[in-house]
mmCIF file of C-alpha atoms in Angstrom:
data_model
loop_
_atom_site.group_PDB
_atom_site.id
_atom_site.type_symbol
_atom_site.label_atom_id
_atom_site.label_comp_id
_atom_site.label_asym_id
_atom_site.label_seq_id
_atom_site.Cartn_x
_atom_site.Cartn_y
_atom_site.Cartn_z
ATOM 1 C CA MET P 1 -53.751 8.497 -34.532
ATOM 2 C CA GLY P 2 -54.640 9.093 -31.016
ATOM 3 C CA GLU P 3 -51.625 6.730 -30.046
ATOM 4 C CA ASN P 4 -49.321 8.610 -32.070
ATOM 5 C CA LYS P 5 -50.398 11.539 -30.202
ATOM 6 C CA ASN P 6 -49.740 10.299 -26.924
ATOM 7 C CA ILE P 7 -46.460 8.904 -28.065
ATOM 8 C CA GLU P 8 -45.687 12.496 -29.377
ATOM 9 C CA SER P 9 -46.697 14.063 -25.926
ATOM 10 C CA LEU P 10 -44.554 11.461 -23.851
ATOM 11 C CA ILE P 11 -41.452 12.660 -26.129
ATOM 12 C CA GLU P 12 -42.047 16.099 -25.649
ATOM 13 C CA GLY P 13 -42.449 15.696 -21.981
ATOM 14 C CA LEU P 14 -39.294 13.560 -21.513
ATOM 15 C CA ALA P 15 -37.499 16.266 -23.904
ATOM 16 C CA ASP P 16 -38.739 19.063 -21.490
ATOM 17 C CA GLU P 17 -37.067 17.446 -18.565
ATOM 18 C CA LEU P 18 -33.812 17.206 -20.188
ATOM 19 C CA LYS P 19 -31.079 19.539 -19.321
ATOM 20 C CA PRO P 20 -27.806 20.535 -21.007
ATOM 21 C CA GLN P 21 -25.087 18.532 -19.695
ATOM 22 C CA LYS P 22 -21.262 19.811 -19.948
ATOM 23 C CA PRO P 23 -18.995 16.939 -21.709
ATOM 24 C CA LEU P 24 -16.460 15.195 -19.657
ATOM 25 C CA PRO P 25 -13.078 16.641 -20.357
ATOM 26 C CA HIS P 26 -10.432 14.415 -22.052
ATOM 27 C CA PRO P 27 -9.518 11.377 -19.574
ATOM 28 C CA LEU P 28 -5.829 12.821 -19.587
ATOM 29 C CA LEU P 29 -6.937 16.068 -18.372
ATOM 30 C CA ARG P 30 -9.386 14.362 -15.757
ATOM 31 C CA VAL P 31 -6.538 12.215 -14.257
ATOM 32 C CA LEU P 32 -3.974 14.969 -14.178
ATOM 33 C CA PRO P 33 -5.140 16.386 -10.598
ATOM 34 C CA PHE P 34 -5.209 12.661 -9.376
ATOM 35 C CA LEU P 35 -1.544 12.031 -10.399
ATOM 36 C CA VAL P 36 -0.440 15.605 -9.011
ATOM 37 C CA ILE P 37 -2.073 15.180 -5.706
ATOM 38 C CA ALA P 38 -1.026 11.322 -5.465
ATOM 39 C CA ILE P 39 2.475 12.156 -5.848
ATOM 40 C CA ILE P 40 2.439 14.940 -3.465
ATOM 41 C CA TYR P 41 0.367 12.881 -1.023
ATOM 42 C CA VAL P 42 2.768 9.961 -1.125
ATOM 43 C CA SER P 43 5.661 12.206 -1.016
ATOM 44 C CA GLY P 44 4.655 14.065 1.957
ATOM 45 C CA LEU P 45 3.711 10.840 3.895
ATOM 46 C CA VAL P 46 7.082 9.163 3.162
ATOM 47 C CA TYR P 47 8.649 12.297 4.764
ATOM 48 C CA ILE P 48 6.244 12.298 7.626
ATOM 49 C CA VAL P 49 6.805 8.326 8.289
ATOM 50 C CA GLY P 50 10.569 8.734 7.568
ATOM 51 C CA VAL P 51 12.836 8.010 4.674
ATOM 52 C CA ARG P 52 15.414 4.973 5.132
ATOM 53 C CA SER P 53 18.703 5.816 6.182
ATOM 54 C CA ASP P 54 20.790 4.173 3.231
ATOM 55 C CA ILE P 55 18.566 5.799 0.526
ATOM 56 C CA GLY P 56 21.549 7.315 -1.016
ATOM 57 C CA GLU P 57 23.136 3.911 -1.426
ATOM 58 C CA LYS P 58 20.057 2.597 -3.172
ATOM 59 C CA PHE P 59 19.583 5.102 -5.482
ATOM 60 C CA SER P 60 23.079 3.303 -6.921
ATOM 61 C CA ASP P 61 21.403 -0.160 -6.831
ATOM 62 C CA PRO P 62 20.320 -1.315 -10.321
ATOM 63 C CA ALA P 63 17.662 -3.805 -8.552
ATOM 64 C CA TYR P 64 16.027 -1.461 -6.284
ATOM 65 C CA MET P 65 15.708 1.217 -9.273
ATOM 66 C CA ILE P 66 14.219 -1.267 -11.518
ATOM 67 C CA GLU P 67 11.460 -2.075 -8.713
ATOM 68 C CA ILE P 68 10.810 1.863 -7.927
ATOM 69 C CA PHE P 69 10.535 2.377 -11.808
ATOM 70 C CA LEU P 70 8.570 -0.689 -12.619
ATOM 71 C CA MET P 71 6.039 0.074 -9.390
ATOM 72 C CA ALA P 72 5.775 3.910 -10.404
ATOM 73 C CA PHE P 73 5.079 3.192 -14.076
ATOM 74 C CA THR P 74 2.411 0.698 -13.106
ATOM 75 C CA ALA P 75 0.779 3.187 -10.803
ATOM 76 C CA LEU P 76 0.742 5.955 -12.923
ATOM 77 C CA SER P 77 -0.390 3.974 -16.563
ATOM 78 C CA SER P 78 -3.363 2.439 -14.159
ATOM 79 C CA GLY P 79 -4.456 5.857 -13.282
ATOM 80 C CA ILE P 80 -4.340 6.818 -16.566
ATOM 81 C CA ALA P 81 -5.913 3.627 -17.897
ATOM 82 C CA ALA P 82 -8.554 4.084 -15.064
ATOM 83 C CA SER P 83 -9.542 7.517 -16.405
ATOM 84 C CA TYR P 84 -10.123 6.082 -20.040
ATOM 85 C CA LEU P 85 -12.163 3.361 -18.556
ATOM 86 C CA SER P 86 -14.705 5.642 -17.055
ATOM 87 C CA VAL P 87 -15.610 6.496 -20.639
ATOM 88 C CA PRO P 88 -17.973 4.083 -22.236
ATOM 89 C CA ASP P 89 -16.196 3.713 -25.400
ATOM 90 C CA MET P 90 -12.698 4.296 -23.823
ATOM 91 C CA ARG P 91 -12.187 6.972 -26.695
ATOM 92 C CA GLY P 92 -11.510 3.895 -28.900
ATOM 93 C CA ALA P 93 -8.041 3.764 -26.934
ATOM 94 C CA LYS P 94 -8.462 0.219 -25.426
ATOM 95 C CA TRP P 95 -4.602 -0.262 -25.794
ATOM 96 C CA VAL P 96 -4.221 1.917 -22.500
ATOM 97 C CA ILE P 97 -4.777 -1.204 -20.273
ATOM 98 C CA ALA P 98 -1.709 -2.867 -21.940
ATOM 99 C CA PRO P 99 1.026 -0.665 -20.439
ATOM 100 C CA PRO P 100 0.063 -1.461 -16.746
ATOM 101 C CA LEU P 101 -0.367 -4.892 -17.224
ATOM 102 C CA THR P 102 2.738 -5.323 -19.068
ATOM 103 C CA ALA P 103 4.508 -3.699 -16.238
ATOM 104 C CA LEU P 104 2.951 -5.453 -13.552
ATOM 105 C CA ALA P 105 3.860 -8.878 -15.191
ATOM 106 C CA ILE P 106 7.473 -7.818 -15.645
ATOM 107 C CA PHE P 107 7.565 -7.003 -12.065
ATOM 108 C CA CYS P 108 6.279 -10.399 -11.173
ATOM 109 C CA VAL P 109 8.907 -11.876 -13.497
ATOM 110 C CA TRP P 110 11.630 -9.992 -11.822
ATOM 111 C CA SER P 111 10.507 -10.591 -8.295
ATOM 112 C CA ILE P 112 10.247 -14.236 -9.057
ATOM 113 C CA ILE P 113 13.866 -14.180 -10.304
ATOM 114 C CA ARG P 114 14.908 -12.244 -7.248
ATOM 115 C CA ALA P 115 13.438 -14.562 -4.963
ATOM 116 C CA SER P 116 15.105 -17.700 -6.465
ATOM 117 C CA ALA P 117 18.356 -16.031 -5.934
ATOM 118 C CA GLU P 118 17.536 -15.208 -2.343
ATOM 119 C CA GLY P 119 16.076 -18.728 -1.837
ATOM 120 C CA MET P 120 12.386 -18.162 -2.047
ATOM 121 C CA HIS P 121 12.300 -17.542 1.690
ATOM 122 C CA MET P 122 8.784 -16.485 2.458
ATOM 123 C CA PRO P 123 8.103 -15.216 6.164
ATOM 124 C CA HIS P 124 5.045 -16.102 8.151
ATOM 125 C CA ILE P 125 2.121 -13.735 7.301
ATOM 126 C CA HIS P 126 1.354 -11.289 10.171
ATOM 127 C CA PHE P 127 0.696 -7.617 10.488
ATOM 128 C CA ASP P 128 3.531 -5.193 10.888
ATOM 129 C CA HIS P 129 3.930 -1.593 10.536
ATOM 130 C CA CYS P 130 4.477 -1.632 7.026
ATOM 131 C CA MET P 131 1.356 -3.131 6.342
ATOM 132 C CA GLY P 132 -0.631 -0.215 7.977
ATOM 133 C CA GLU P 133 2.037 2.438 6.478
ATOM 134 C CA GLY P 134 1.159 1.028 2.897
ATOM 135 C CA VAL P 135 -2.648 1.288 3.346
ATOM 136 C CA PHE P 136 -2.585 4.516 4.844
ATOM 137 C CA ILE P 137 -0.096 5.774 1.817
ATOM 138 C CA SER P 138 -2.615 4.501 -0.588
ATOM 139 C CA VAL P 139 -6.023 4.963 0.931
ATOM 140 C CA ALA P 140 -6.409 8.773 -0.134
ATOM 141 C CA PRO P 141 -5.287 8.431 -3.759
ATOM 142 C CA LEU P 142 -7.396 5.376 -4.352
ATOM 143 C CA ALA P 143 -10.565 7.013 -2.696
ATOM 144 C CA LEU P 144 -9.571 10.010 -5.201
ATOM 145 C CA LEU P 145 -9.312 7.870 -8.338
ATOM 146 C CA ILE P 146 -12.658 5.813 -7.315
ATOM 147 C CA THR P 147 -14.239 9.094 -7.259
ATOM 148 C CA LEU P 148 -12.908 10.183 -10.431
ATOM 149 C CA ILE P 149 -14.020 6.736 -12.213
ATOM 150 C CA ARG P 150 -17.674 7.498 -10.465
ATOM 151 C CA LYS P 151 -18.206 10.724 -12.158
ATOM 152 C CA GLY P 152 -17.951 9.146 -15.734
ATOM 153 C CA ALA P 153 -20.042 5.980 -16.991
ATOM 154 C CA SER P 154 -17.650 2.888 -17.093
ATOM 155 C CA THR P 155 -18.882 0.038 -18.971
ATOM 156 C CA HIS P 156 -15.897 -2.056 -17.476
ATOM 157 C CA PRO P 157 -16.391 -2.177 -13.774
ATOM 158 C CA TYR P 158 -13.911 -4.971 -13.180
ATOM 159 C CA LEU P 159 -11.225 -3.851 -15.526
ATOM 160 C CA GLY P 160 -11.934 -0.360 -13.607
ATOM 161 C CA ALA P 161 -11.572 -2.118 -10.354
ATOM 162 C CA LEU P 162 -8.369 -3.683 -11.191
ATOM 163 C CA MET P 163 -6.705 -0.670 -12.679
ATOM 164 C CA ASN P 164 -7.871 1.159 -9.206
ATOM 165 C CA ALA P 165 -6.114 -1.495 -7.182
ATOM 166 C CA MET P 166 -3.078 -1.366 -9.379
ATOM 167 C CA ALA P 167 -2.826 2.197 -9.050
ATOM 168 C CA ALA P 168 -3.031 2.167 -5.089
ATOM 169 C CA ALA P 169 -0.553 -0.910 -5.018
ATOM 170 C CA GLY P 170 1.920 0.929 -7.033
ATOM 171 C CA LEU P 171 1.858 4.015 -5.099
ATOM 172 C CA GLY P 172 1.922 2.296 -1.649
ATOM 173 C CA TYR P 173 4.834 0.001 -2.971
ATOM 174 C CA VAL P 174 7.019 2.640 -4.143
ATOM 175 C CA GLY P 175 6.201 4.766 -0.828
ATOM 176 C CA LEU P 176 7.064 1.803 1.155
ATOM 177 C CA ARG P 177 10.242 1.105 -0.658
ATOM 178 C CA PHE P 178 11.403 4.789 0.309
ATOM 179 C CA THR P 179 10.676 4.059 3.865
ATOM 180 C CA CYS P 180 11.027 0.455 4.689
ATOM 181 C CA SER P 181 14.918 -0.824 4.929
ATOM 182 C CA MET P 182 13.849 -4.503 4.331
ATOM 183 C CA ASP P 183 14.839 -5.539 0.882
ATOM 184 C CA THR P 184 13.995 -9.471 0.725
ATOM 185 C CA VAL P 185 11.292 -10.285 -1.885
ATOM 186 C CA GLY P 186 9.665 -12.189 0.690
ATOM 187 C CA HIS P 187 9.004 -9.177 3.088
ATOM 188 C CA ALA P 188 8.013 -7.127 0.170
ATOM 189 C CA THR P 189 5.239 -9.833 -0.938
ATOM 190 C CA VAL P 190 3.942 -10.274 2.590
ATOM 191 C CA SER P 191 4.069 -6.880 3.909
ATOM 192 C CA HIS P 192 3.996 -4.513 1.070
ATOM 193 C CA LEU P 193 1.721 -6.313 -1.425
ATOM 194 C CA ILE P 194 -0.844 -8.619 0.412
ATOM 195 C CA PRO P 195 -2.625 -5.814 1.575
ATOM 196 C CA TYR P 196 -3.395 -4.594 -1.836
ATOM 197 C CA VAL P 197 -4.338 -7.942 -2.884
ATOM 198 C CA ILE P 198 -7.205 -7.924 -0.319
ATOM 199 C CA ILE P 199 -8.009 -4.417 -1.514
ATOM 200 C CA GLY P 200 -8.310 -5.451 -5.137
ATOM 201 C CA MET P 201 -10.518 -8.429 -3.949
ATOM 202 C CA ILE P 202 -12.737 -6.112 -2.188
ATOM 203 C CA LEU P 203 -13.128 -3.775 -5.165
ATOM 204 C CA ALA P 204 -13.686 -6.553 -7.619
ATOM 205 C CA LEU P 205 -16.373 -8.010 -5.257
ATOM 206 C CA SER P 206 -18.130 -4.823 -5.176
ATOM 207 C CA ALA P 207 -17.033 -3.548 -8.635
ATOM 208 C CA ARG P 208 -20.602 -3.285 -10.210
ATOM 209 C CA LYS P 209 -21.910 -1.216 -7.019
ATOM 210 C CA VAL P 210 -18.858 1.032 -6.846
ATOM 211 C CA PHE P 211 -18.716 1.619 -10.551
ATOM 212 C CA LYS P 212 -22.235 1.909 -11.577
ATOM 213 C CA TRP P 213 -23.747 4.273 -14.016
#
């Protein structure tokens, strides 16, 4: 009997410490500010860095437009998926990770086809201005998205890290395609994508700490 009273007292004590918590808004509403800010931020930095001189011609280039569409879709859909991943049960919408992964897979296949047509020439890995500009373009949106995810309670830290890295890579890649006039797959792979592979690896290694409850 005394033990039951002790348990009841413990429960009452814990209950007294509970405070009402405001439920998280819907993932789409939570990610909307990120999407708006990210688009404005990337557009502003593209303007500051300088738009490539042949941008008018590139808008009529199907290959260029396919790249832009695939990576823009990858970035936006990854951001949305990351927002859903910040909810423990993802609101039952586990399918949201499929669109960004599919878009990225199509982009990779497309790049391999283009690389084959170009002769598979890969430049030496070295630091150039595109790497710095790409990281600069994506660092603020990435930090904002990580902050958004950390406000939730993700039970998928590694998937969350992957979606964050893909969102950053997509935004940075699109931004660089508007500023860099080098159109070869080799340059895009070495200077436009390798920095994001490194960022993704760092996020993966620290995923459990970054996206902990």
